[in-house]
PDB file of C-alpha atoms and ligand atoms in Angstrom:
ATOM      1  CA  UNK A   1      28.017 -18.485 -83.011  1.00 48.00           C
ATOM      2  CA  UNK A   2      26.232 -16.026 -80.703  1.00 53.00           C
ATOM      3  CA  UNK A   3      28.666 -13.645 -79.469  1.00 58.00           C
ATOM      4  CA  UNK A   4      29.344 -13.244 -75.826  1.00 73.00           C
ATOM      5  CA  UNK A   5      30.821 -10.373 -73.853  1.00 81.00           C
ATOM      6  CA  UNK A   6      31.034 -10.958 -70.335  1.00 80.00           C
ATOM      7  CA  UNK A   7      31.970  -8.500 -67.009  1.00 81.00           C
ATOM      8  CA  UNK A   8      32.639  -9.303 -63.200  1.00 79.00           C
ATOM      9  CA  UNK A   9      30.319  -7.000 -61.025  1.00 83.00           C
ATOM     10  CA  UNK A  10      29.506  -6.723 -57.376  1.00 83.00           C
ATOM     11  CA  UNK A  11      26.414  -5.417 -55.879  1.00 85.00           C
ATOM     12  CA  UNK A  12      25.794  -4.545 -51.959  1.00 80.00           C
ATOM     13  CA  UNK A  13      22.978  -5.781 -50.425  1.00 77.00           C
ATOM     14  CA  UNK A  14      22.653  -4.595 -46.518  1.00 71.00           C
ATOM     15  CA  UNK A  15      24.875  -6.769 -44.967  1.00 64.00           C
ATOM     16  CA  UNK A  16      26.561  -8.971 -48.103  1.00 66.00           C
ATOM     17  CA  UNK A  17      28.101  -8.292 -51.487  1.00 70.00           C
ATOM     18  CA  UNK A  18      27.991 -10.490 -54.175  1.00 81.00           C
ATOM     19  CA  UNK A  19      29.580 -10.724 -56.566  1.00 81.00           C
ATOM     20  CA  UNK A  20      28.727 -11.883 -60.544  1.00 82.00           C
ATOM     21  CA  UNK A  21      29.349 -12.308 -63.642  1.00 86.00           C
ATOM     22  CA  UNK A  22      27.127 -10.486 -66.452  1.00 90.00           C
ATOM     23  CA  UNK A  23      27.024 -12.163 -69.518  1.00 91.00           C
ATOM     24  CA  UNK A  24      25.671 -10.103 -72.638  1.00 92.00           C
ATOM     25  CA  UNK A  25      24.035 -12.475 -74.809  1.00 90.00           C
ATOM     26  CA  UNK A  26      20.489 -11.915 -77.014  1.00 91.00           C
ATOM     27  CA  UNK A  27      17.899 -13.374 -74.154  1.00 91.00           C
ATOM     28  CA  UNK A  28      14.447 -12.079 -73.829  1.00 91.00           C
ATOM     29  CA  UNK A  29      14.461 -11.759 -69.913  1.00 91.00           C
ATOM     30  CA  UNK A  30      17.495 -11.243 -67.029  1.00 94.00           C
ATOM     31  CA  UNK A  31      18.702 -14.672 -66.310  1.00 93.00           C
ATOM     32  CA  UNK A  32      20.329 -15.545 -63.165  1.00 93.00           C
ATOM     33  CA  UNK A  33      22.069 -19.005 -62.389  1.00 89.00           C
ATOM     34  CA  UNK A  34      24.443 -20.349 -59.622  1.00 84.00           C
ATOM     35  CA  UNK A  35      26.865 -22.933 -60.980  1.00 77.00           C
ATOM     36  CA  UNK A  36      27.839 -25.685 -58.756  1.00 64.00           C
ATOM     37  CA  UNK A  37      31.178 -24.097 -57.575  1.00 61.00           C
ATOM     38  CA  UNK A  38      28.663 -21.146 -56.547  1.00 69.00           C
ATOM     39  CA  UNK A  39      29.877 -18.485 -59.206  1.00 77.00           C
ATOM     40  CA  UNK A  40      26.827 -16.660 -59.968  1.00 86.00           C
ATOM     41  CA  UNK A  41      26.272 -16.060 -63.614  1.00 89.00           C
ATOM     42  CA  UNK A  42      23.711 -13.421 -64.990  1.00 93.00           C
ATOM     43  CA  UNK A  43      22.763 -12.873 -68.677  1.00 94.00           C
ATOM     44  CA  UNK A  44      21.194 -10.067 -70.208  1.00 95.00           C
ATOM     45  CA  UNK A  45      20.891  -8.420 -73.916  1.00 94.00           C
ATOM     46  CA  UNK A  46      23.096  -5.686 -74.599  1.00 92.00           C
ATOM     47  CA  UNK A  47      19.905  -2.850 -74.377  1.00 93.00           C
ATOM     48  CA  UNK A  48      18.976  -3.622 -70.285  1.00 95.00           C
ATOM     49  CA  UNK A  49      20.619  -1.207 -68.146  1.00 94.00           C
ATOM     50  CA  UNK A  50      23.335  -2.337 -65.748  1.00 93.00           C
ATOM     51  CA  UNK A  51      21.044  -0.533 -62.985  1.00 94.00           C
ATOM     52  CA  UNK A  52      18.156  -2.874 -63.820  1.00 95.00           C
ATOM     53  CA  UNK A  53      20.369  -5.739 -64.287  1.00 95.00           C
ATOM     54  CA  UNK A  54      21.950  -5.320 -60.195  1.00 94.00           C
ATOM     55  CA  UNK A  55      18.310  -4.683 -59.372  1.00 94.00           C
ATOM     56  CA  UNK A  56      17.338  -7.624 -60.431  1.00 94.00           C
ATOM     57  CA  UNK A  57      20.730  -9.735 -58.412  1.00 93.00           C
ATOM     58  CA  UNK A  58      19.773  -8.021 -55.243  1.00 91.00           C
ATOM     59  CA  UNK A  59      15.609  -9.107 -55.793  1.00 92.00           C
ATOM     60  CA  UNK A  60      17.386 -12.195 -55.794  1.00 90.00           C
ATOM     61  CA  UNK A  61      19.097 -12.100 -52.778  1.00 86.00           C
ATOM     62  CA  UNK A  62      17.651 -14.949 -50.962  1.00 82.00           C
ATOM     63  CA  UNK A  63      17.618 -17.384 -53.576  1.00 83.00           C
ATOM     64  CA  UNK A  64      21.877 -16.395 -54.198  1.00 82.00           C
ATOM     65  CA  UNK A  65      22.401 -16.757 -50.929  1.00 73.00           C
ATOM     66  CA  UNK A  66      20.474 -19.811 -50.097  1.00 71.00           C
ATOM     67  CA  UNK A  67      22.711 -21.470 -52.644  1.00 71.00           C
ATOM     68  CA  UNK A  68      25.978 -20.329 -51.734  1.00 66.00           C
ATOM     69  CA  UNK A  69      25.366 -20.754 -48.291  1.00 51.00           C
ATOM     70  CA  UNK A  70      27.251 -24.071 -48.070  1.00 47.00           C
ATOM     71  CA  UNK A  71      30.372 -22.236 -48.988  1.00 43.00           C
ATOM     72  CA  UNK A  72      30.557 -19.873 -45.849  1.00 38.00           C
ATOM     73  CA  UNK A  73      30.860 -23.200 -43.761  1.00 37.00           C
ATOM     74  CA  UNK A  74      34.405 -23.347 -42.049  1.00 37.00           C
ATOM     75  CA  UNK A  75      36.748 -25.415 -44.076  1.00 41.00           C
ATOM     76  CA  UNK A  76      38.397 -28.342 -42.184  1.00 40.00           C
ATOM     77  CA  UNK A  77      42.031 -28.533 -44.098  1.00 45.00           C
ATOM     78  CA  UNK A  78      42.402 -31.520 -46.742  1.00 48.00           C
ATOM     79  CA  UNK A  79      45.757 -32.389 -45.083  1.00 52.00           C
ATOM     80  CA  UNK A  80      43.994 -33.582 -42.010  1.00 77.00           C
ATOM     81  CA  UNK A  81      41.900 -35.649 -43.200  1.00 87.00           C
ATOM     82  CA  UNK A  82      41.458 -38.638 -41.319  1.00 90.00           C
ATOM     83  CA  UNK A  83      39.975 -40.837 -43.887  1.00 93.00           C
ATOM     84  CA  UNK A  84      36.952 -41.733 -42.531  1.00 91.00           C
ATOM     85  CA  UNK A  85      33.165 -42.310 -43.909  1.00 93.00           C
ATOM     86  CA  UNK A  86      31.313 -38.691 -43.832  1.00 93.00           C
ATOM     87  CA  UNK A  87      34.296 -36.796 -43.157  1.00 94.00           C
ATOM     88  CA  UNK A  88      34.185 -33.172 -45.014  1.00 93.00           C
ATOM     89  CA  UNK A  89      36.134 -32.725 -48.049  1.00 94.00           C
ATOM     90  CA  UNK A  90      35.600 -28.872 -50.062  1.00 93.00           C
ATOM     91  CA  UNK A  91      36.346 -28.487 -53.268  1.00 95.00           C
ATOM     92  CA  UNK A  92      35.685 -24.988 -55.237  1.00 95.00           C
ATOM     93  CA  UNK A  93      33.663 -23.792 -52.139  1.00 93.00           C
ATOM     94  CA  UNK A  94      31.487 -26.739 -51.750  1.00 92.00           C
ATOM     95  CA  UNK A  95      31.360 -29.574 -49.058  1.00 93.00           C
ATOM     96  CA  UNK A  96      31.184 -33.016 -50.264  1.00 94.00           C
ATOM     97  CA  UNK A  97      31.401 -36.522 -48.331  1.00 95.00           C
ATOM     98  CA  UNK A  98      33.931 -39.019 -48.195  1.00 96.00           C
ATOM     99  CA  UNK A  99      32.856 -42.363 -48.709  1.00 96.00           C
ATOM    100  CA  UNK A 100      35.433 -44.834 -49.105  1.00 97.00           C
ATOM    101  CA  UNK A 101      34.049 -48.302 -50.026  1.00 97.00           C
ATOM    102  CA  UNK A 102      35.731 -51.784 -50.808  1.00 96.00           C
ATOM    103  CA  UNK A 103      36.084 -52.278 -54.362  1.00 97.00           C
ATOM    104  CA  UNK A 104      37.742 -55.045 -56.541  1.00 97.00           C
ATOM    105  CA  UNK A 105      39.179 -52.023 -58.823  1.00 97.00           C
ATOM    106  CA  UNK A 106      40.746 -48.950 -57.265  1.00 97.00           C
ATOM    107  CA  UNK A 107      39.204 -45.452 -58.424  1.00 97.00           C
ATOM    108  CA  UNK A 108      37.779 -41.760 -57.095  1.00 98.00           C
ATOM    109  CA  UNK A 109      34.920 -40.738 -57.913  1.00 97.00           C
ATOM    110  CA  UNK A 110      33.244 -37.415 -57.152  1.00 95.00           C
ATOM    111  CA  UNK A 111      29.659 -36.739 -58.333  1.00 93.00           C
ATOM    112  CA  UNK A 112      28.678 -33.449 -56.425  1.00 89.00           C
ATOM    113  CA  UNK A 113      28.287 -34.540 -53.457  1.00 92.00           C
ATOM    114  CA  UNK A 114      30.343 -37.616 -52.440  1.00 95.00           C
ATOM    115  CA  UNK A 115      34.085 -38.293 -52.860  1.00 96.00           C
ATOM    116  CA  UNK A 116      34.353 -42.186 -53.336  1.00 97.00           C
ATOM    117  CA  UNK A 117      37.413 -44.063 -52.748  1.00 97.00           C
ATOM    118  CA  UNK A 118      36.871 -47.493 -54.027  1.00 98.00           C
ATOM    119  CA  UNK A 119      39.465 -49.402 -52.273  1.00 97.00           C
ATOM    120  CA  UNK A 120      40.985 -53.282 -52.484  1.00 97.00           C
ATOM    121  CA  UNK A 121      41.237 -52.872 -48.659  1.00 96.00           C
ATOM    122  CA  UNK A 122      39.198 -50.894 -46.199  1.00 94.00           C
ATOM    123  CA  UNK A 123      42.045 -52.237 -43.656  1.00 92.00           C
ATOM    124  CA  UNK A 124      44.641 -50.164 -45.215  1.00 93.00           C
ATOM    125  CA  UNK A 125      45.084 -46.379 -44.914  1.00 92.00           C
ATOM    126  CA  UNK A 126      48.264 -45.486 -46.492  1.00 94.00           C
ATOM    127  CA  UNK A 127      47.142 -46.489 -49.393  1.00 96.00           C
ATOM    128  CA  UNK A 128      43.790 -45.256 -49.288  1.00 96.00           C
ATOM    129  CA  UNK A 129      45.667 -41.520 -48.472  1.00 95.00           C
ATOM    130  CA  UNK A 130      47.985 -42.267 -51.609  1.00 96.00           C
ATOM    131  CA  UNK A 131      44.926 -42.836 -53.692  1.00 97.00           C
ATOM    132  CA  UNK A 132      43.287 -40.155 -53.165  1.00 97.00           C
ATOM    133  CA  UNK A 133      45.986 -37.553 -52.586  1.00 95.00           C
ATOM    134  CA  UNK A 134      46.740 -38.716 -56.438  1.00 96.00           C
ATOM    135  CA  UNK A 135      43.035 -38.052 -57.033  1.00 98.00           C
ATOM    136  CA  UNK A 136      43.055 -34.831 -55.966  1.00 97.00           C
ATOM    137  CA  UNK A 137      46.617 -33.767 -57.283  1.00 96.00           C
ATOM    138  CA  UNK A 138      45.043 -34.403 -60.847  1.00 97.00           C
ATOM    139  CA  UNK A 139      41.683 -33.053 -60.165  1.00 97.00           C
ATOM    140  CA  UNK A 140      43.206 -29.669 -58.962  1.00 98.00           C
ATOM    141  CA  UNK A 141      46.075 -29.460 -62.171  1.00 98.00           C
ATOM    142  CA  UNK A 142      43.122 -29.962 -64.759  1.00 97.00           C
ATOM    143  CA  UNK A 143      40.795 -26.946 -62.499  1.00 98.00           C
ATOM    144  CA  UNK A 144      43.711 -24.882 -62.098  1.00 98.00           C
ATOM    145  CA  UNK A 145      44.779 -25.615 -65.719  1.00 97.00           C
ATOM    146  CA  UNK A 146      41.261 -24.604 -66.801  1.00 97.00           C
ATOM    147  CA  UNK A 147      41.199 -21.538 -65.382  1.00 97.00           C
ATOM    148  CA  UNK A 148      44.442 -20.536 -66.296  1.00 97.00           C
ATOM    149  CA  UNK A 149      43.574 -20.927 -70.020  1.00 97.00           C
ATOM    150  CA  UNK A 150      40.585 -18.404 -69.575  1.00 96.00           C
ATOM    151  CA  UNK A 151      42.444 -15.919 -67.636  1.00 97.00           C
ATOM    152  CA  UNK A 152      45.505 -15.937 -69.880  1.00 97.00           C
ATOM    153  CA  UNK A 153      43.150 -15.031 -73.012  1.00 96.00           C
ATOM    154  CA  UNK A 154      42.383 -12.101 -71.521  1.00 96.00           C
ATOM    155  CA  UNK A 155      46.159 -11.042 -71.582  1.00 95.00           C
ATOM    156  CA  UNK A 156      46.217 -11.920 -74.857  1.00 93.00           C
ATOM    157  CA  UNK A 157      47.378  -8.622 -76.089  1.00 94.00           C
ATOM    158  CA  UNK A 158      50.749  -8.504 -73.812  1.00 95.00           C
ATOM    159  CA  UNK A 159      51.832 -11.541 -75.969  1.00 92.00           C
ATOM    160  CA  UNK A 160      53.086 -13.692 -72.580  1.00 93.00           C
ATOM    161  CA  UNK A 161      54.147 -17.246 -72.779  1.00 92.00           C
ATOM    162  CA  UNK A 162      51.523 -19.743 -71.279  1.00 95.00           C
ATOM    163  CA  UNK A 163      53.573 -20.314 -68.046  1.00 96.00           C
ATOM    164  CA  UNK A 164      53.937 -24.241 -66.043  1.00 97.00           C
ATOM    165  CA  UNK A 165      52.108 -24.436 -63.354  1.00 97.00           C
ATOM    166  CA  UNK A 166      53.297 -25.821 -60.327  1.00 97.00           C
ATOM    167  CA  UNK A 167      51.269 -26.968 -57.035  1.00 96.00           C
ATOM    168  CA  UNK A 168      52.927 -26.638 -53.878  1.00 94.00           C
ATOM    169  CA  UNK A 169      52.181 -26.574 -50.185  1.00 91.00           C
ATOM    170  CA  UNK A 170      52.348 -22.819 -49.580  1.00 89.00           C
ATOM    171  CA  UNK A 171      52.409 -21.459 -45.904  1.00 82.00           C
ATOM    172  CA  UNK A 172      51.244 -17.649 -46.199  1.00 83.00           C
ATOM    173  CA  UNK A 173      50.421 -17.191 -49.691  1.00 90.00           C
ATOM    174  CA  UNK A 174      47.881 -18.089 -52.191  1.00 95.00           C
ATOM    175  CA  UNK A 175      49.886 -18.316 -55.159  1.00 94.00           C
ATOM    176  CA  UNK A 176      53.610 -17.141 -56.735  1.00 93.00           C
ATOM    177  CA  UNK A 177      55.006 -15.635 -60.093  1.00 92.00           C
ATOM    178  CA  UNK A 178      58.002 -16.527 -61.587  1.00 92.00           C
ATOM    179  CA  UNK A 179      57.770 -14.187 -64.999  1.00 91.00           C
ATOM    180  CA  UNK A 180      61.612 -15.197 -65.304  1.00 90.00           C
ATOM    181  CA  UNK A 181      61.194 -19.081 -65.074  1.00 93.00           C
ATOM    182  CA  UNK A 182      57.858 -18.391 -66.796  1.00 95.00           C
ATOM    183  CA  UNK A 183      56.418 -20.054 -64.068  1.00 96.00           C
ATOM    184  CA  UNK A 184      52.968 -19.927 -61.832  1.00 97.00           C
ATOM    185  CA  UNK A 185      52.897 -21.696 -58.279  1.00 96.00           C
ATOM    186  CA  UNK A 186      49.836 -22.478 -56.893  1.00 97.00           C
ATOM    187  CA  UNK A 187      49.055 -23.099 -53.394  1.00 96.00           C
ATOM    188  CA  UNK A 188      47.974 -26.834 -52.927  1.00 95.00           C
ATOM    189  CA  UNK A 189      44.722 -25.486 -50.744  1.00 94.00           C
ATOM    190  CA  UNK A 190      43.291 -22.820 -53.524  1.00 96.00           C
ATOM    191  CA  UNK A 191      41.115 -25.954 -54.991  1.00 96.00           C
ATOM    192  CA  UNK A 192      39.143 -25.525 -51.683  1.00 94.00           C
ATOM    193  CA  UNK A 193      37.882 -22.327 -52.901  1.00 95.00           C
ATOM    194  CA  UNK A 194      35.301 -21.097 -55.272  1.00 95.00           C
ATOM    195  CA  UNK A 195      36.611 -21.131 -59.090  1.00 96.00           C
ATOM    196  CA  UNK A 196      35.860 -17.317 -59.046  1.00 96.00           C
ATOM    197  CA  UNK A 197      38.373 -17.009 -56.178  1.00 96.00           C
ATOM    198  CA  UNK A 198      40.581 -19.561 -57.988  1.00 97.00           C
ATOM    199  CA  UNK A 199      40.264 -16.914 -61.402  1.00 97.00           C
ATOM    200  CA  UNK A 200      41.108 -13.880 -58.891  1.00 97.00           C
ATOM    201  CA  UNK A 201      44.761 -15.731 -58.011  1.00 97.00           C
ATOM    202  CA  UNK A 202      45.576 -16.026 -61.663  1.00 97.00           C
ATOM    203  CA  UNK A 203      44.889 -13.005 -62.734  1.00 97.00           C
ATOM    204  CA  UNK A 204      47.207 -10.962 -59.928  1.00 97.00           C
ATOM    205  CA  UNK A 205      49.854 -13.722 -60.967  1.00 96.00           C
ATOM    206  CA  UNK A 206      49.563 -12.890 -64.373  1.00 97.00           C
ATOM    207  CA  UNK A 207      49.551  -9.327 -63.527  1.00 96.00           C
ATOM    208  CA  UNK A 208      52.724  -9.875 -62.276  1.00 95.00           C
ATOM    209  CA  UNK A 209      53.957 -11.163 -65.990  1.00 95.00           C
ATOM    210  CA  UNK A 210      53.578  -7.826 -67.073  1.00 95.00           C
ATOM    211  CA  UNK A 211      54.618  -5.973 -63.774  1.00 94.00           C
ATOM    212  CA  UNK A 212      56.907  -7.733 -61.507  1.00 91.00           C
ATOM    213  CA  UNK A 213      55.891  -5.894 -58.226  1.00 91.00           C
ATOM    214  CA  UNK A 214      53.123  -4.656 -56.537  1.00 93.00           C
ATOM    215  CA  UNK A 215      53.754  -1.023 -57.800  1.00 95.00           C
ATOM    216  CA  UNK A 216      50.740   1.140 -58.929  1.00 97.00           C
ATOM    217  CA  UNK A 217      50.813   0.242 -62.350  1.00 97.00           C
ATOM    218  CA  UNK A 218      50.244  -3.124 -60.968  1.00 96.00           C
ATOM    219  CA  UNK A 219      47.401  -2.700 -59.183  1.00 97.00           C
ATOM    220  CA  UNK A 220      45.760  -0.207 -62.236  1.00 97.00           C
ATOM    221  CA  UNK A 221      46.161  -3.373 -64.417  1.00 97.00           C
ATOM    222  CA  UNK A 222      44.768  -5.912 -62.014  1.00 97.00           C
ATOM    223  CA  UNK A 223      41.395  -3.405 -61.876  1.00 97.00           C
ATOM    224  CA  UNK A 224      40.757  -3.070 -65.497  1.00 96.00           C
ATOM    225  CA  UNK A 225      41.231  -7.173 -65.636  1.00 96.00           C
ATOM    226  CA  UNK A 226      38.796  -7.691 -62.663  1.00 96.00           C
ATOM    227  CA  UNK A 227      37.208  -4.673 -61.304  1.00 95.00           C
ATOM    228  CA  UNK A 228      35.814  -6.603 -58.072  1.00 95.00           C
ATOM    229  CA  UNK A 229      39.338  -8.125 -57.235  1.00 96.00           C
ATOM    230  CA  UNK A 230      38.974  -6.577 -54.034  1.00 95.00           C
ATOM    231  CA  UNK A 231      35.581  -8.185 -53.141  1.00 94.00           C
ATOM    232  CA  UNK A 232      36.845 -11.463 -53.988  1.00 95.00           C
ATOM    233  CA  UNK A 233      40.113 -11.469 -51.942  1.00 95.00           C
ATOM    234  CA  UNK A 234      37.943 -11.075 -49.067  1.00 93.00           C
ATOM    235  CA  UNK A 235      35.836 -13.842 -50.057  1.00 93.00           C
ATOM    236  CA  UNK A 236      38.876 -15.784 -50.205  1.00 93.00           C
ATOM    237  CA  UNK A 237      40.113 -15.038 -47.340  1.00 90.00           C
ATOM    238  CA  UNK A 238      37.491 -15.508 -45.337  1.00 87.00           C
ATOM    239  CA  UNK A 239      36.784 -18.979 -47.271  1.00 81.00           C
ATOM    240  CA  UNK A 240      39.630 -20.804 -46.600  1.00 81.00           C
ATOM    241  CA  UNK A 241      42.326 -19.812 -43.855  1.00 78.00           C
ATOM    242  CA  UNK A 242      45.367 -21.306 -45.123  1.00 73.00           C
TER     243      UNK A 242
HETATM  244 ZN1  LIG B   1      51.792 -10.353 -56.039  1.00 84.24          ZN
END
């Protein structure tokens, strides 16, 4: 297997910073690619200089932002959805459609771009809502899940249990630590943002595993995991208003 080392880094163009992750990898040229929850992946061989390497993201400035433009849109909350055909549902930072279509078997389906309810009755909301807030309770465990198996690798060395994860409605905060329960709590909304921003909530919650406050020590080990934690807060933030 080829081996991979990878590194978040942020570059500042004049009026936006973006953020990426650089994958080291034996390819000929500098490859840049924006996945479809708009995390922006960059691969380069261990010899090209970092400088050439956020050169080459800011060349490609207008091309990055031209595809992660959809995710500055404002983000209309899940909870009031009204159910209706073409309404705007965001998941991981991108805006999809509802369509919500009579069907002879129930299902969800989401293929980029739509979100299809297949329903036995177009006549009947409540359980339209029920069917898809069970969609979308299972869709966010498996992303969150996901994630959380990647991000707790990288504290493999503090020897942590792999906590339960638990998806609330959360007022004020993004996510909660419970190092004694062994626990994570997620807030419901977080699947409305990027998977990078989604990554940056795990890793200060796992932080916490190791250091239960916010003390300096805290914040020393949250840099060394993700050096542009700051960067992404902000996208966060100004991604979803919860
Ligand atoms: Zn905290």
């Amino acid at each position: 297997m080829q081996s991979v080392s990878s590194e978040s880094r942020v570059v500042n163009t004049e009026n936006q910073s973006i953020s990426f992750i650089l994958e080291r990898k034996k390819v000929k040229n500098i490859n840049l690619r924006v996945t479809n929850d708009s995390s922006i992946y960059v691969s380069a061989s261990e010899d090209v200089p970092v400088s050439e390497i956020d050169s080459f993201v800011i060349s490609r400035k207008n091309y990055i932002l031209k595809h992660v433009a959809e995710f500055d849109c404002n983000i209309a909350p899940s909870s009031e959805l009204q159910y209706v055909n073409g309404e705007n549902i965001t998941l991981l930072g991108r805006n999809h459609r509802l369509k919500i279509v009579k069907s002879f078997h129930e299902s969800v389906v989401c293929d980029g771009v739509y979100v299809q309810i297949n329903a036995l009755r177009l006549d009947y909301k409540p359980r339209i809502m029920q069917q898809f807030t069970e969609w979308i309770e299972s869709y966010s465990r498996s992303v969150f899940e996901e994630v959380m198996q990647n991000v707790y690798r990288r504290f493999a060395c503090y020897d942590l249990p792999f906590p339960e994860l638990k998806i609330r409605e959360m007022s004020s905060r993004w996510g909660s630590c419970l190092p004694e329960k062994e626990t994570i709590i997620l807030n419901k909304r977080l699947i409305e943002a990027p998977k990078f921003c989604i990554e940056y909530v795990l890793y200060h919650e796992f932080c916490h595993f190791v250091y239960p406050n916010h003390s300096k020590k805290f914040y020393s080990l949250l840099q060394v995991m993700l050096p542009n934690w700051k960067e992404t807060k902000a996208i966060l933030e100004k991604s979803v208003n919860i």
